[in-house]
Short mmCIF file of C-alpha atoms in Angstrom, two decimals:
data_model
loop_
_atom_site.label_atom_id
_atom_site.label_comp_id
_atom_site.label_asym_id
_atom_site.label_seq_id
_atom_site.Cartn_x
_atom_site.Cartn_y
_atom_site.Cartn_z
CA MET A 129 -40.49 49.36 143.35
CA ASP A 130 -42.37 51.24 140.55
CA ASN A 131 -44.75 48.08 140.32
CA ILE A 132 -45.42 48.29 144.01
CA VAL A 133 -46.07 52.64 144.13
CA ASN A 134 -48.14 52.12 141.67
CA THR A 135 -49.89 49.03 142.48
CA CYS A 136 -49.24 46.90 139.53
CA LEU A 137 -47.80 44.34 142.51
CA GLU A 138 -50.95 44.83 145.18
CA PRO A 139 -50.38 45.51 148.48
CA GLY A 140 -50.54 42.45 150.88
CA GLU A 141 -49.73 40.29 147.00
CA LYS A 142 -47.52 37.68 147.51
CA LEU A 143 -44.43 37.92 145.46
CA ASN A 144 -43.56 35.37 143.27
CA GLU A 145 -39.26 35.94 142.30
CA PRO A 146 -38.62 33.29 139.36
CA GLU A 147 -41.45 35.51 137.75
CA LEU A 148 -40.01 38.75 138.82
CA CYS A 149 -37.01 38.25 137.99
CA GLN A 150 -37.99 36.87 134.06
CA GLN A 151 -40.03 40.20 134.08
CA LEU A 152 -37.25 42.49 135.09
CA GLY A 153 -34.27 40.84 133.06
CA VAL A 154 -32.54 40.47 136.45
CA SER A 155 -30.06 37.11 138.63
CA ARG A 156 -32.03 35.84 141.94
CA MET A 157 -28.96 37.97 142.83
CA PRO A 158 -29.48 41.53 142.12
CA PHE A 159 -33.12 40.72 143.04
CA ARG A 160 -32.37 40.11 146.10
CA GLU A 161 -30.61 43.12 147.06
CA ALA A 162 -33.73 44.72 146.11
CA GLU A 163 -35.53 42.99 148.24
CA LEU A 164 -33.33 44.20 151.38
CA GLU A 165 -34.05 47.42 150.83
CA LEU A 166 -37.46 47.54 149.77
CA VAL A 167 -37.74 45.73 152.77
CA GLN A 168 -36.06 48.34 155.00
CA ARG A 169 -37.96 51.09 153.52
CA ARG A 170 -41.14 49.14 154.37
CA LEU A 171 -42.70 48.62 151.10
CA ILE A 172 -42.47 44.31 151.15
CA GLU A 173 -42.33 42.26 154.23
CA ILE A 174 -40.12 39.10 154.43
CA ARG A 175 -42.46 35.99 156.57
CA PRO A 176 -40.47 33.15 157.64
CA LYS A 177 -41.00 30.14 155.66
CA ILE A 178 -44.26 31.03 154.08
CA GLY A 179 -43.22 33.95 151.19
CA THR A 180 -42.13 37.45 150.25
CA TYR A 181 -45.32 39.73 150.05
CA VAL A 182 -45.93 43.71 149.44
CA SER A 183 -46.76 45.64 153.04
CA LEU A 184 -50.23 46.79 153.30
CA ILE A 185 -51.21 50.48 153.53
CA ASP A 186 -49.79 51.61 156.66
CA ALA A 187 -52.64 54.78 157.32
CA GLU A 188 -50.39 56.02 160.00
CA LEU A 189 -47.14 56.01 158.03
CA VAL A 190 -49.05 58.17 155.24
CA GLU A 191 -50.22 60.64 157.66
CA GLU A 192 -46.93 60.89 159.13
CA VAL A 193 -44.99 61.68 155.21
CA ARG A 194 -48.54 63.81 155.07
CA HIS A 195 -47.39 66.42 157.79
CA LEU A 196 -43.85 66.10 157.30
CA ARG A 197 -44.34 67.58 153.70
CA ALA A 198 -47.47 70.10 155.15
CA VAL A 199 -44.70 71.87 157.66
CA LEU A 200 -42.19 71.86 154.12
CA GLU A 201 -44.51 73.39 151.65
CA ILE A 202 -46.60 75.68 153.35
CA ASP A 203 -42.73 77.86 154.39
CA LEU A 204 -42.29 76.31 150.86
CA ALA A 205 -45.50 78.65 149.15
CA GLU A 206 -44.03 81.83 150.60
CA MET A 207 -40.44 80.82 149.97
CA ALA A 208 -41.50 80.54 146.65
CA CYS A 209 -43.47 83.79 145.90
CA GLN A 210 -39.90 86.01 147.35
CA MET A 211 -37.83 83.97 145.24
CA LEU A 212 -38.75 82.40 141.57
CA ASN A 213 -39.24 84.80 138.46
CA ASN A 214 -41.06 84.71 135.14
CA GLN A 215 -38.99 82.14 133.74
CA GLN A 216 -39.05 79.44 136.77
CA LEU A 217 -42.58 80.23 136.97
CA ASP A 218 -43.68 79.33 133.44
CA HIS A 219 -42.58 76.15 134.09
CA LEU A 220 -44.81 74.97 136.76
CA TRP A 221 -47.36 76.65 134.53
CA GLU A 222 -46.42 74.31 131.70
CA ASN A 223 -46.87 71.23 134.32
CA VAL A 224 -50.55 72.74 134.52
CA ALA A 225 -51.10 72.84 131.51
CA LEU A 226 -50.06 69.16 130.44
CA TRP A 227 -51.82 68.10 133.89
CA GLN A 228 -55.05 69.47 131.91
CA MET A 229 -54.64 67.80 127.92
CA TYR A 230 -53.95 64.00 130.69
CA ILE A 231 -56.72 64.57 132.46
CA GLN A 232 -59.34 65.09 129.03
CA ARG A 233 -57.16 61.69 128.09
CA ALA A 234 -57.85 60.06 131.71
CA GLN A 235 -53.91 58.98 131.42
CA GLU A 236 -53.52 58.29 135.16
CA GLU A 237 -49.34 57.64 135.09
CA LYS A 238 -48.93 60.91 133.37
CA ILE A 239 -51.03 62.79 135.48
CA PHE A 240 -48.86 61.26 138.95
CA ALA A 241 -45.52 62.20 136.98
CA LEU A 242 -46.93 65.98 136.38
CA ASP A 243 -48.00 65.50 140.01
CA LYS A 244 -44.64 64.00 141.56
CA GLY A 245 -42.59 67.06 138.42
CA PHE A 246 -44.80 70.15 139.98
CA HIS A 247 -43.68 69.36 143.25
CA ARG A 248 -40.28 68.93 142.60
CA LEU A 249 -39.99 71.61 140.85
CA LEU A 250 -40.91 73.72 143.37
CA TYR A 251 -38.47 72.35 146.12
CA VAL A 252 -35.94 72.72 143.56
CA GLN A 253 -36.65 76.27 142.25
CA CYS A 254 -36.19 76.94 145.75
CA GLY A 255 -32.80 76.21 146.73
CA CYS A 256 -34.33 73.12 148.88
CA PRO A 257 -33.26 69.92 147.18
CA TYR A 258 -32.60 68.02 150.24
CA TRP A 259 -36.05 68.83 151.55
CA TYR A 260 -37.36 67.12 148.44
CA ASP A 261 -34.79 64.43 149.13
CA LEU A 262 -35.93 63.58 152.84
CA VAL A 263 -39.45 63.78 150.80
CA GLU A 264 -38.96 61.28 148.51
CA ASN A 265 -36.83 59.09 150.64
CA LEU A 266 -40.42 58.61 151.94
CA ALA A 267 -42.46 58.45 149.23
CA PRO A 268 -43.32 55.63 148.39
CA HIS A 269 -45.76 54.86 151.52
CA PHE A 270 -47.77 58.28 150.24
CA ASP A 271 -47.48 58.02 146.31
CA ARG A 272 -49.28 54.66 146.49
CA THR A 273 -52.25 56.56 148.06
CA THR A 274 -51.82 59.70 145.48
CA VAL A 275 -52.11 56.81 142.51
CA LEU A 276 -55.30 55.62 144.51
CA SER A 277 -56.82 58.91 145.45
CA PHE A 278 -56.85 59.20 140.91
CA ARG A 279 -59.67 56.21 141.15
CA CYS A 280 -61.57 56.94 143.12
CA ARG A 281 -61.73 61.03 143.65
CA PRO A 282 -61.67 63.42 140.93
CA ALA A 283 -57.51 64.61 140.01
CA GLU A 284 -59.34 68.31 139.12
CA ALA A 285 -59.14 69.58 142.91
CA ILE A 286 -55.37 68.72 143.41
CA LEU A 287 -54.54 70.42 139.65
CA ASP A 288 -56.69 73.50 140.78
CA ASP A 289 -54.80 73.56 143.77
CA HIS A 290 -52.23 73.88 141.78
CA THR A 291 -52.80 76.47 139.96
CA SER A 292 -54.50 78.65 142.40
CA LEU A 293 -50.84 78.60 144.36
CA LEU A 294 -49.30 79.67 141.11
CA LYS A 295 -51.42 82.46 141.33
CA ALA A 296 -51.28 83.22 144.76
CA ILE A 297 -47.07 83.03 144.10
CA GLU A 298 -47.33 84.73 140.68
CA ALA A 299 -49.35 87.93 143.14
CA LYS A 300 -46.85 87.77 145.64
CA ASP A 301 -49.06 86.97 148.39
CA ALA A 302 -47.54 84.72 150.46
CA ALA A 303 -50.41 84.77 152.77
CA ALA A 304 -52.65 83.00 149.94
CA ALA A 305 -49.71 80.74 148.99
CA ARG A 306 -49.77 79.50 152.63
CA THR A 307 -53.22 79.14 152.72
CA VAL A 308 -53.50 77.05 149.15
CA ALA A 309 -50.59 75.29 150.05
CA ALA A 310 -51.75 74.12 154.02
CA ARG A 311 -55.93 73.51 151.67
CA HIS A 312 -53.45 71.56 149.45
CA MET A 313 -52.27 69.15 151.89
CA GLN A 314 -54.86 68.80 153.29
CA ARG A 315 -56.61 66.81 150.70
CA TYR A 316 -55.18 63.94 151.07
CA THR A 317 -55.92 62.75 154.07
CA GLU A 318 -59.59 64.01 153.07
CA ASN A 319 -58.37 61.40 149.52
CA LEU A 320 -57.07 58.32 152.18
CA ALA A 321 -60.96 58.40 153.91
CA THR A 322 -62.15 57.87 150.78
CA ILE A 323 -58.90 55.57 149.43
CA ARG A 324 -59.99 53.29 152.56
CA GLU A 325 -63.60 52.72 151.27
CA SER A 326 -63.00 51.72 147.94
CA PHE A 327 -59.97 49.90 148.43
CA PRO A 328 -59.86 48.00 152.48
CA GLN A 329 -58.16 44.86 151.03
CA TYR A 330 -54.86 47.59 150.88
CA PHE A 331 -54.82 48.24 154.53
CA LYS A 332 -53.23 47.57 157.06
#
């Protein structure tokens, strides 16, 4: 799945089963079991008598996931103002500090991992791991657009949102935290338009 999310396997690309089995060091049986799971998650599609292909990005599905995350994370931001202690905030600030370093180094995979880690920390620290699992089940569709956004838009805007959110949480300013969270999730809609212009072949 990681190869699909980070677009090492590009949207629309035909899968070469023997080559992938060799790369991953697995036999055909577990590979095909994984294929069935990916089909169920709508990340690949099997075209009878033609082959198996990485699914093109479905912008409507991405928007559904974004909307779900926005609903949850706006509430989460308000909850964080009431619940997080200094030690928990320190963990989030450490994430931001690492972001700054890897942006300077232009290390896309590290930035993506830190973005995921920041949001996961918020869910877990606020006592909502089930919310995170719910979102994460649909995340690969959304995550592909996040990875692509780092290639055509500056990542600093997302990092600035994380910084502003932490400042609002530290100040226990629930209204500001909700506003920042809403703006942050709206950025992904703005990014999607740019991504479609840069990678039109990747979309349905």
